[in-house]
Amino acid sequence: MIVVAILADLYTPVASASLLAVAPVAAVTTLRARGIVAVGVLAMGVHAVLADVEGTFGWQRGLANQIALAAVTALAVTLNRSLRAQHTTARNARHTAAVAQKAVLPNPPLNLGELSVAARYTPADREALIGGDLYVVQQTPHGVRAMIGDVRGKGLDAVSAVSVDIGAFRFAADQADDLPALAQSLDEALLREGLRRHGEEESEGFTTALIAEFTPGLEQVRLVNRGHPAPVLLGPDGAARVLAPTQEAPPLGMMSLGRWDAPVDTFAFPPGSTLVLLTDGCTEARNRDGVFYDPAVRLAHLWSRQRRLSGRPPSPGALLDLLLRDVTRYTHGRVHDDQALLALHRCPGG
């Protein structure tokens, strides 16, 4: 801006003072206070030289403009300090949110025997870092058990419900003899939480959830689906299959409205297979034409393309990263809901 002001003053009738005043303002977001003052002093010096060369360094064209440049520089310093204070506050808030997310939604173990695990969480509000989706994986006396879910609502109430869901799962997963008993324990935990909260949470608080259990030898996976998007099973050859429930069942936490039996569906889980669990932030993502994203079709495509490019199948973590980027590309960055993803891969020799 200073160079532009010099050229404008020398070759056009434009006064340089107004352009020189832009320089310290432009430095607000890039320099610290000392740098802004240096830019302001430089602008004042350039203006004084130009006015002196033209013989116009009087009260109106000289001292008044110098005072204006000094005032703009002081204002720029004040704005800089205010922006830095806000930046520090925002950074501290993000750090606190990140700590809270790790406390409420810790990363699952990378390996549980012959089972490799990866998880990803992307909130719709990138500044929030935490929301109402959840996942949890745990080694139990009954085999590896996992859950992915999506609680009703947003904000702190949703985070509180996530904490209740995960805490109830961690306790019940070790105690329950089978998946129906585990689902019932989660139902009861959410019902108790709703009674404590009263109001809307008592009658409308619920969690869509998919609960998975791997047999000790990993030959099979058992699923109970409580109103949640069906998972996708990628075979050793990358072929994708949607594991839809044989019977629809309502979300967890709706026992006050009645009781429903959710069937346990059993599927083969051969070596080299990957089970991908996801939330509706992925399945309900739409492109500009309003067409829903199809995770099964896209996962098979992403798996095959990565296999061609690298010569080997993608790892669980790499597969989830490819999926998240693909959803963002498909929606042109207009993702309106949180996305939680969980991939469980049986090693080829397992």
mmCIF file of C-alpha atoms in Angstrom:
data_model
loop_
_atom_site.group_PDB
_atom_site.id
_atom_site.type_symbol
_atom_site.label_atom_id
_atom_site.label_comp_id
_atom_site.label_asym_id
_atom_site.label_seq_id
_atom_site.Cartn_x
_atom_site.Cartn_y
_atom_site.Cartn_z
ATOM 1 C CA MET A 1 0.000 0.000 0.000
ATOM 2 C CA ILE A 2 2.880 2.349 0.706
ATOM 3 C CA VAL A 3 4.373 1.643 -2.726
ATOM 4 C CA VAL A 4 0.977 2.150 -4.365
ATOM 5 C CA ALA A 5 0.582 5.446 -2.485
ATOM 6 C CA ILE A 6 3.993 6.643 -3.726
ATOM 7 C CA LEU A 7 3.202 5.762 -7.343
ATOM 8 C CA ALA A 8 -0.261 7.339 -7.102
ATOM 9 C CA ASP A 9 1.193 10.536 -5.650
ATOM 10 C CA LEU A 10 3.870 10.803 -8.351
ATOM 11 C CA TYR A 11 1.820 9.897 -11.429
ATOM 12 C CA THR A 12 -1.824 10.698 -10.572
ATOM 13 C CA PRO A 13 -3.719 13.530 -8.901
ATOM 14 C CA VAL A 14 -4.718 11.173 -6.064
ATOM 15 C CA ALA A 15 -3.544 12.340 -2.623
ATOM 16 C CA SER A 16 -1.170 9.867 -0.977
ATOM 17 C CA ALA A 17 -2.363 10.373 2.607
ATOM 18 C CA SER A 18 -5.576 8.366 2.227
ATOM 19 C CA LEU A 19 -3.724 5.428 0.668
ATOM 20 C CA LEU A 20 -0.936 5.569 3.226
ATOM 21 C CA ALA A 21 -3.530 5.352 6.017
ATOM 22 C CA VAL A 22 -4.542 1.927 4.715
ATOM 23 C CA ALA A 23 -1.076 0.471 5.392
ATOM 24 C CA PRO A 24 -1.190 0.266 9.220
ATOM 25 C CA VAL A 25 -4.788 -1.001 9.042
ATOM 26 C CA ALA A 26 -3.735 -3.739 6.606
ATOM 27 C CA ALA A 27 -1.041 -4.798 9.090
ATOM 28 C CA VAL A 28 -3.562 -5.400 11.911
ATOM 29 C CA THR A 29 -4.067 -9.104 11.157
ATOM 30 C CA THR A 30 -0.491 -9.927 10.168
ATOM 31 C CA LEU A 31 1.879 -8.011 12.469
ATOM 32 C CA ARG A 32 2.233 -7.365 16.156
ATOM 33 C CA ALA A 33 1.935 -3.941 17.762
ATOM 34 C CA ARG A 34 5.580 -2.992 17.147
ATOM 35 C CA GLY A 35 5.306 -3.940 13.487
ATOM 36 C CA ILE A 36 2.132 -1.888 13.087
ATOM 37 C CA VAL A 37 3.803 1.138 14.704
ATOM 38 C CA ALA A 38 6.775 0.710 12.369
ATOM 39 C CA VAL A 39 4.456 0.633 9.348
ATOM 40 C CA GLY A 40 2.651 3.730 10.637
ATOM 41 C CA VAL A 41 5.908 5.626 11.197
ATOM 42 C CA LEU A 42 7.102 4.607 7.731
ATOM 43 C CA ALA A 43 3.843 5.843 6.205
ATOM 44 C CA MET A 44 4.199 9.145 8.039
ATOM 45 C CA GLY A 45 7.774 9.490 6.862
ATOM 46 C CA VAL A 46 6.857 8.753 3.229
ATOM 47 C CA HIS A 47 4.039 11.278 3.389
ATOM 48 C CA ALA A 48 6.337 13.965 4.837
ATOM 49 C CA VAL A 49 8.911 13.389 2.093
ATOM 50 C CA LEU A 50 6.316 13.469 -0.690
ATOM 51 C CA ALA A 51 4.682 16.623 0.690
ATOM 52 C CA ASP A 52 8.069 18.303 1.111
ATOM 53 C CA VAL A 53 9.077 17.468 -2.478
ATOM 54 C CA GLU A 54 5.822 18.964 -3.730
ATOM 55 C CA GLY A 55 6.234 21.954 -1.438
ATOM 56 C CA THR A 56 2.848 21.337 0.181
ATOM 57 C CA PHE A 57 3.920 20.441 3.698
ATOM 58 C CA GLY A 58 1.724 23.003 5.375
ATOM 59 C CA TRP A 59 -0.919 22.764 8.050
ATOM 60 C CA GLN A 60 -3.621 21.234 5.829
ATOM 61 C CA ARG A 61 -1.511 18.969 3.594
ATOM 62 C CA GLY A 62 1.195 18.305 6.139
ATOM 63 C CA LEU A 63 0.613 18.370 9.880
ATOM 64 C CA ALA A 64 -3.097 17.506 9.681
ATOM 65 C CA ASN A 65 -2.363 14.417 7.572
ATOM 66 C CA GLN A 66 0.482 13.435 9.911
ATOM 67 C CA ILE A 67 -1.897 13.617 12.889
ATOM 68 C CA ALA A 68 -4.457 11.539 10.950
ATOM 69 C CA LEU A 69 -1.843 8.886 10.115
ATOM 70 C CA ALA A 70 -0.747 8.750 13.767
ATOM 71 C CA ALA A 71 -4.382 8.337 14.887
ATOM 72 C CA VAL A 72 -5.006 5.548 12.369
ATOM 73 C CA THR A 73 -1.836 3.797 13.542
ATOM 74 C CA ALA A 74 -2.963 4.033 17.179
ATOM 75 C CA LEU A 75 -6.385 2.664 16.210
ATOM 76 C CA ALA A 76 -4.730 -0.201 14.302
ATOM 77 C CA VAL A 77 -2.668 -1.112 17.393
ATOM 78 C CA THR A 78 -5.825 -1.130 19.532
ATOM 79 C CA LEU A 79 -7.630 -3.355 17.024
ATOM 80 C CA ASN A 80 -4.633 -5.678 16.883
ATOM 81 C CA ARG A 81 -4.600 -6.149 20.640
ATOM 82 C CA SER A 82 -8.351 -6.749 20.683
ATOM 83 C CA LEU A 83 -8.122 -9.364 17.929
ATOM 84 C CA ARG A 84 -5.245 -11.136 19.660
ATOM 85 C CA ALA A 85 -7.198 -11.247 22.921
ATOM 86 C CA GLN A 86 -10.189 -12.750 21.116
ATOM 87 C CA HIS A 87 -7.908 -15.242 19.365
ATOM 88 C CA THR A 88 -6.441 -16.326 22.680
ATOM 89 C CA THR A 89 -9.905 -16.762 24.170
ATOM 90 C CA ALA A 90 -11.061 -18.804 21.175
ATOM 91 C CA ARG A 91 -7.913 -20.936 21.266
ATOM 92 C CA ASN A 92 -8.406 -21.662 24.970
ATOM 93 C CA ALA A 93 -12.053 -22.548 24.339
ATOM 94 C CA ARG A 94 -11.081 -24.946 21.548
ATOM 95 C CA HIS A 95 -8.467 -26.533 23.777
ATOM 96 C CA THR A 96 -11.050 -26.995 26.527
ATOM 97 C CA ALA A 97 -13.500 -28.511 24.027
ATOM 98 C CA ALA A 98 -10.812 -30.875 22.739
ATOM 99 C CA VAL A 99 -10.032 -32.028 26.280
ATOM 100 C CA ALA A 100 -13.751 -32.500 26.958
ATOM 101 C CA GLN A 101 -14.173 -34.491 23.759
ATOM 102 C CA LYS A 102 -11.339 -36.842 24.682
ATOM 103 C CA ALA A 103 -12.812 -37.259 28.152
ATOM 104 C CA VAL A 104 -16.356 -37.913 26.928
ATOM 105 C CA LEU A 105 -15.444 -39.709 23.700
ATOM 106 C CA PRO A 106 -12.003 -41.296 24.070
ATOM 107 C CA ASN A 107 -10.331 -42.947 21.116
ATOM 108 C CA PRO A 108 -10.824 -46.720 21.072
ATOM 109 C CA PRO A 109 -7.795 -49.042 21.191
ATOM 110 C CA LEU A 110 -6.106 -49.533 17.832
ATOM 111 C CA ASN A 111 -5.964 -53.300 18.221
ATOM 112 C CA LEU A 112 -7.998 -55.859 20.114
ATOM 113 C CA GLY A 113 -6.366 -59.182 19.365
ATOM 114 C CA GLU A 114 -6.738 -59.824 15.618
ATOM 115 C CA LEU A 115 -9.189 -56.943 15.289
ATOM 116 C CA SER A 116 -7.889 -53.569 14.100
ATOM 117 C CA VAL A 117 -9.971 -50.550 15.091
ATOM 118 C CA ALA A 118 -10.190 -46.993 13.780
ATOM 119 C CA ALA A 119 -12.585 -44.182 14.657
ATOM 120 C CA ARG A 120 -13.207 -40.703 13.316
ATOM 121 C CA TYR A 121 -15.440 -37.902 14.563
ATOM 122 C CA THR A 122 -16.242 -34.751 12.596
ATOM 123 C CA PRO A 123 -18.767 -32.303 14.103
ATOM 124 C CA ALA A 124 -21.002 -30.339 11.752
ATOM 125 C CA ASP A 125 -19.824 -27.198 13.576
ATOM 126 C CA ARG A 126 -16.052 -27.397 13.170
ATOM 127 C CA GLU A 127 -15.587 -24.915 15.997
ATOM 128 C CA ALA A 128 -17.564 -27.017 18.472
ATOM 129 C CA LEU A 129 -15.346 -30.136 18.312
ATOM 130 C CA ILE A 130 -17.949 -32.133 20.189
ATOM 131 C CA GLY A 131 -21.566 -33.057 19.623
ATOM 132 C CA GLY A 132 -24.153 -35.800 19.952
ATOM 133 C CA ASP A 133 -22.610 -38.734 18.057
ATOM 134 C CA LEU A 134 -20.721 -41.456 19.888
ATOM 135 C CA TYR A 135 -18.769 -44.672 19.492
ATOM 136 C CA VAL A 136 -17.202 -47.114 21.918
ATOM 137 C CA VAL A 137 -15.322 -50.419 21.547
ATOM 138 C CA GLN A 138 -14.528 -52.759 24.414
ATOM 139 C CA GLN A 139 -13.012 -56.183 25.029
ATOM 140 C CA THR A 140 -15.417 -58.139 27.236
ATOM 141 C CA PRO A 141 -15.724 -61.693 28.609
ATOM 142 C CA HIS A 142 -18.208 -62.284 25.773
ATOM 143 C CA GLY A 143 -15.921 -61.066 22.993
ATOM 144 C CA VAL A 144 -15.336 -57.640 21.501
ATOM 145 C CA ARG A 145 -18.407 -55.450 21.727
ATOM 146 C CA ALA A 146 -18.886 -52.084 20.054
ATOM 147 C CA MET A 147 -21.551 -49.429 19.768
ATOM 148 C CA ILE A 148 -22.108 -46.393 17.595
ATOM 149 C CA GLY A 149 -24.943 -43.992 18.289
ATOM 150 C CA ASP A 150 -26.545 -40.629 17.761
ATOM 151 C CA VAL A 151 -28.413 -38.925 20.603
ATOM 152 C CA ARG A 152 -31.379 -36.643 20.099
ATOM 153 C CA GLY A 153 -30.662 -32.952 20.306
ATOM 154 C CA LYS A 154 -27.594 -30.737 20.267
ATOM 155 C CA GLY A 155 -25.379 -28.820 22.647
ATOM 156 C CA LEU A 156 -24.575 -29.652 26.248
ATOM 157 C CA ASP A 157 -27.664 -31.840 26.702
ATOM 158 C CA ALA A 158 -26.490 -34.044 23.845
ATOM 159 C CA VAL A 159 -22.967 -34.224 25.279
ATOM 160 C CA SER A 160 -24.429 -35.234 28.648
ATOM 161 C CA ALA A 161 -26.480 -37.976 26.978
ATOM 162 C CA VAL A 162 -23.373 -39.211 25.160
ATOM 163 C CA SER A 163 -21.592 -39.501 28.497
ATOM 164 C CA VAL A 164 -24.509 -41.512 29.933
ATOM 165 C CA ASP A 165 -24.610 -43.827 26.907
ATOM 166 C CA ILE A 166 -20.903 -44.573 26.966
ATOM 167 C CA GLY A 167 -20.795 -45.049 30.739
ATOM 168 C CA ALA A 168 -23.782 -47.408 30.638
ATOM 169 C CA PHE A 169 -22.270 -49.377 27.759
ATOM 170 C CA ARG A 170 -18.898 -49.806 29.438
ATOM 171 C CA PHE A 171 -20.553 -51.267 32.518
ATOM 172 C CA ALA A 172 -23.218 -53.370 30.820
ATOM 173 C CA ALA A 173 -20.958 -54.718 28.068
ATOM 174 C CA ASP A 174 -19.011 -56.716 30.659
ATOM 175 C CA GLN A 175 -22.080 -57.836 32.598
ATOM 176 C CA ALA A 176 -24.756 -58.658 29.993
ATOM 177 C CA ASP A 177 -24.786 -62.233 28.752
ATOM 178 C CA ASP A 178 -26.110 -61.344 25.302
ATOM 179 C CA LEU A 179 -26.945 -58.361 23.122
ATOM 180 C CA PRO A 180 -30.656 -58.147 24.060
ATOM 181 C CA ALA A 181 -29.675 -57.915 27.728
ATOM 182 C CA LEU A 182 -27.083 -55.270 26.865
ATOM 183 C CA ALA A 183 -29.649 -53.232 24.925
ATOM 184 C CA GLN A 184 -32.105 -53.508 27.804
ATOM 185 C CA SER A 185 -29.487 -52.210 30.242
ATOM 186 C CA LEU A 186 -28.871 -49.224 27.982
ATOM 187 C CA ASP A 187 -32.611 -48.630 27.718
ATOM 188 C CA GLU A 188 -32.941 -48.594 31.492
ATOM 189 C CA ALA A 189 -29.966 -46.253 31.914
ATOM 190 C CA LEU A 190 -31.443 -43.726 29.489
ATOM 191 C CA LEU A 191 -34.857 -44.014 31.139
ATOM 192 C CA ARG A 192 -33.347 -43.272 34.559
ATOM 193 C CA GLU A 193 -31.476 -40.303 33.109
ATOM 194 C CA GLY A 194 -34.690 -38.975 31.571
ATOM 195 C CA LEU A 195 -36.541 -39.262 34.874
ATOM 196 C CA ARG A 196 -33.794 -37.282 36.591
ATOM 197 C CA ARG A 197 -33.960 -34.519 34.015
ATOM 198 C CA HIS A 198 -37.766 -34.359 33.718
ATOM 199 C CA GLY A 199 -39.285 -32.186 31.023
ATOM 200 C CA GLU A 200 -38.683 -32.985 27.393
ATOM 201 C CA GLU A 201 -35.816 -35.345 28.060
ATOM 202 C CA GLU A 202 -38.090 -37.620 30.076
ATOM 203 C CA SER A 203 -40.421 -38.345 27.153
ATOM 204 C CA GLU A 204 -38.335 -37.547 24.082
ATOM 205 C CA GLY A 205 -34.742 -38.323 25.019
ATOM 206 C CA PHE A 206 -33.490 -41.199 22.894
ATOM 207 C CA THR A 207 -30.408 -42.545 21.153
ATOM 208 C CA THR A 208 -30.288 -44.351 17.846
ATOM 209 C CA ALA A 209 -27.698 -47.066 18.259
ATOM 210 C CA LEU A 210 -26.090 -50.036 16.567
ATOM 211 C CA ILE A 211 -24.554 -52.603 18.911
ATOM 212 C CA ALA A 212 -22.089 -55.156 17.541
ATOM 213 C CA GLU A 213 -20.590 -58.254 19.116
ATOM 214 C CA PHE A 214 -17.787 -60.321 17.617
ATOM 215 C CA THR A 215 -17.559 -63.983 18.520
ATOM 216 C CA PRO A 216 -14.312 -64.952 20.281
ATOM 217 C CA GLY A 217 -12.820 -66.356 17.080
ATOM 218 C CA LEU A 218 -14.080 -63.392 14.994
ATOM 219 C CA GLU A 219 -15.842 -65.772 12.592
ATOM 220 C CA GLN A 220 -19.136 -63.956 13.057
ATOM 221 C CA VAL A 221 -20.504 -60.575 14.038
ATOM 222 C CA ARG A 222 -23.851 -60.175 15.782
ATOM 223 C CA LEU A 223 -25.806 -56.941 15.448
ATOM 224 C CA VAL A 224 -28.697 -55.279 17.243
ATOM 225 C CA ASN A 225 -29.990 -52.222 15.420
ATOM 226 C CA ARG A 226 -32.061 -49.713 17.382
ATOM 227 C CA GLY A 227 -33.162 -47.214 14.771
ATOM 228 C CA HIS A 228 -29.651 -46.554 13.453
ATOM 229 C CA PRO A 229 -28.224 -46.519 9.902
ATOM 230 C CA ALA A 230 -27.165 -50.021 8.887
ATOM 231 C CA PRO A 231 -23.421 -50.737 8.810
ATOM 232 C CA VAL A 232 -21.483 -51.699 5.699
ATOM 233 C CA LEU A 233 -19.429 -54.898 5.501
ATOM 234 C CA LEU A 234 -16.488 -54.777 3.097
ATOM 235 C CA GLY A 235 -15.354 -58.259 2.147
ATOM 236 C CA PRO A 236 -11.740 -59.317 1.567
ATOM 237 C CA ASP A 237 -12.200 -58.419 -2.114
ATOM 238 C CA GLY A 238 -13.689 -54.988 -1.367
ATOM 239 C CA ALA A 239 -17.272 -55.975 -2.180
ATOM 240 C CA ALA A 240 -19.678 -53.933 -0.035
ATOM 241 C CA ARG A 241 -22.795 -55.276 1.647
ATOM 242 C CA VAL A 242 -25.290 -53.328 3.740
ATOM 243 C CA LEU A 243 -26.165 -55.312 6.878
ATOM 244 C CA ALA A 244 -29.766 -54.220 7.223
ATOM 245 C CA PRO A 245 -31.760 -55.482 10.232
ATOM 246 C CA THR A 246 -34.346 -58.196 9.670
ATOM 247 C CA GLN A 247 -36.792 -56.197 11.790
ATOM 248 C CA GLU A 248 -36.985 -52.492 12.555
ATOM 249 C CA ALA A 249 -36.746 -51.432 16.211
ATOM 250 C CA PRO A 250 -37.068 -48.020 17.894
ATOM 251 C CA PRO A 251 -34.103 -46.112 19.362
ATOM 252 C CA LEU A 252 -32.813 -46.667 22.872
ATOM 253 C CA GLY A 253 -34.433 -44.727 25.696
ATOM 254 C CA MET A 254 -38.077 -45.085 24.640
ATOM 255 C CA MET A 255 -39.153 -47.666 27.212
ATOM 256 C CA SER A 256 -41.676 -45.221 28.656
ATOM 257 C CA LEU A 257 -43.683 -45.630 25.436
ATOM 258 C CA GLY A 258 -43.558 -49.424 25.442
ATOM 259 C CA ARG A 259 -41.212 -52.374 24.966
ATOM 260 C CA TRP A 260 -39.949 -53.790 21.709
ATOM 261 C CA ASP A 261 -37.837 -56.835 20.966
ATOM 262 C CA ALA A 262 -34.942 -56.137 18.625
ATOM 263 C CA PRO A 263 -33.684 -59.249 16.820
ATOM 264 C CA VAL A 264 -30.039 -60.262 16.894
ATOM 265 C CA ASP A 265 -28.812 -60.595 13.311
ATOM 266 C CA THR A 266 -25.733 -62.729 12.721
ATOM 267 C CA PHE A 267 -23.389 -62.323 9.758
ATOM 268 C CA ALA A 268 -20.208 -64.054 8.645
ATOM 269 C CA PHE A 269 -17.038 -62.040 9.200
ATOM 270 C CA PRO A 270 -14.267 -63.688 7.157
ATOM 271 C CA PRO A 271 -10.560 -62.779 7.449
ATOM 272 C CA GLY A 272 -9.723 -59.539 5.651
ATOM 273 C CA SER A 273 -13.214 -58.099 6.144
ATOM 274 C CA THR A 274 -13.946 -54.628 7.486
ATOM 275 C CA LEU A 275 -17.135 -53.597 9.261
ATOM 276 C CA VAL A 276 -17.857 -49.878 8.895
ATOM 277 C CA LEU A 277 -20.310 -48.327 11.360
ATOM 278 C CA LEU A 278 -21.507 -44.785 10.708
ATOM 279 C CA THR A 279 -24.070 -42.173 11.725
ATOM 280 C CA ASP A 280 -26.668 -40.306 9.690
ATOM 281 C CA GLY A 281 -24.317 -37.389 9.157
ATOM 282 C CA CYS A 282 -22.894 -39.622 6.436
ATOM 283 C CA THR A 283 -25.972 -41.483 5.184
ATOM 284 C CA GLU A 284 -28.133 -38.339 5.009
ATOM 285 C CA ALA A 285 -25.529 -36.128 3.337
ATOM 286 C CA ARG A 286 -26.827 -34.750 0.025
ATOM 287 C CA ASN A 287 -25.333 -33.247 -3.081
ATOM 288 C CA ARG A 288 -26.633 -30.103 -4.779
ATOM 289 C CA ASP A 289 -29.374 -32.103 -6.507
ATOM 290 C CA GLY A 290 -30.663 -33.438 -3.186
ATOM 291 C CA VAL A 291 -29.446 -37.010 -3.814
ATOM 292 C CA PHE A 292 -28.396 -38.881 -0.680
ATOM 293 C CA TYR A 293 -24.859 -40.171 -0.299
ATOM 294 C CA ASP A 294 -24.577 -43.966 -0.637
ATOM 295 C CA PRO A 295 -21.851 -45.218 1.742
ATOM 296 C CA ALA A 296 -21.889 -48.795 0.428
ATOM 297 C CA VAL A 297 -21.291 -47.804 -3.195
ATOM 298 C CA ARG A 298 -18.710 -45.196 -2.312
ATOM 299 C CA LEU A 299 -16.833 -47.417 0.166
ATOM 300 C CA ALA A 300 -16.449 -50.139 -2.457
ATOM 301 C CA HIS A 301 -15.183 -47.542 -4.943
ATOM 302 C CA LEU A 302 -12.769 -45.961 -2.455
ATOM 303 C CA TRP A 303 -11.458 -49.369 -1.392
ATOM 304 C CA SER A 304 -10.852 -50.456 -4.993
ATOM 305 C CA ARG A 305 -9.216 -47.189 -6.021
ATOM 306 C CA GLN A 306 -6.843 -47.241 -3.053
ATOM 307 C CA ARG A 307 -6.002 -50.870 -3.830
ATOM 308 C CA ARG A 308 -5.102 -49.936 -7.415
ATOM 309 C CA LEU A 309 -3.038 -46.919 -6.369
ATOM 310 C CA SER A 310 -1.058 -48.469 -3.523
ATOM 311 C CA GLY A 311 -1.176 -52.162 -4.348
ATOM 312 C CA ARG A 312 -2.824 -53.031 -1.036
ATOM 313 C CA PRO A 313 -6.160 -52.399 0.673
ATOM 314 C CA PRO A 314 -6.481 -49.252 2.785
ATOM 315 C CA SER A 315 -6.059 -49.542 6.536
ATOM 316 C CA PRO A 316 -9.166 -48.931 8.661
ATOM 317 C CA GLY A 317 -8.027 -45.409 9.507
ATOM 318 C CA ALA A 318 -7.135 -44.589 5.898
ATOM 319 C CA LEU A 319 -10.497 -45.933 4.740
ATOM 320 C CA LEU A 320 -12.382 -43.645 7.146
ATOM 321 C CA ASP A 321 -10.279 -40.648 6.091
ATOM 322 C CA LEU A 322 -11.087 -41.377 2.442
ATOM 323 C CA LEU A 323 -14.780 -41.644 3.323
ATOM 324 C CA LEU A 324 -14.857 -38.320 5.179
ATOM 325 C CA ARG A 325 -13.127 -36.518 2.316
ATOM 326 C CA ASP A 326 -15.489 -38.140 -0.162
ATOM 327 C CA VAL A 327 -18.563 -36.983 1.781
ATOM 328 C CA THR A 328 -17.160 -33.440 1.905
ATOM 329 C CA ARG A 329 -16.524 -33.505 -1.840
ATOM 330 C CA TYR A 330 -19.977 -34.951 -2.546
ATOM 331 C CA THR A 331 -21.739 -32.238 -0.550
ATOM 332 C CA HIS A 332 -19.358 -29.463 -1.670
ATOM 333 C CA GLY A 333 -18.535 -28.858 1.995
ATOM 334 C CA ARG A 334 -22.179 -28.453 3.053
ATOM 335 C CA VAL A 335 -22.262 -31.108 5.790
ATOM 336 C CA HIS A 336 -25.102 -30.279 8.204
ATOM 337 C CA ASP A 337 -24.774 -33.032 10.805
ATOM 338 C CA ASP A 338 -22.065 -34.629 12.915
ATOM 339 C CA GLN A 339 -20.278 -37.632 11.437
ATOM 340 C CA ALA A 340 -19.038 -40.490 13.606
ATOM 341 C CA LEU A 341 -17.329 -43.436 11.914
ATOM 342 C CA LEU A 342 -16.021 -46.702 13.306
ATOM 343 C CA ALA A 343 -14.128 -49.327 11.301
ATOM 344 C CA LEU A 344 -13.319 -52.797 12.636
ATOM 345 C CA HIS A 345 -11.025 -54.915 10.461
ATOM 346 C CA ARG A 346 -10.236 -58.591 10.857
ATOM 347 C CA CYS A 347 -6.626 -59.244 9.910
ATOM 348 C CA PRO A 348 -6.291 -61.561 6.905
ATOM 349 C CA GLY A 349 -4.518 -64.199 8.970
ATOM 350 C CA GLY A 350 -6.887 -63.811 11.948
#
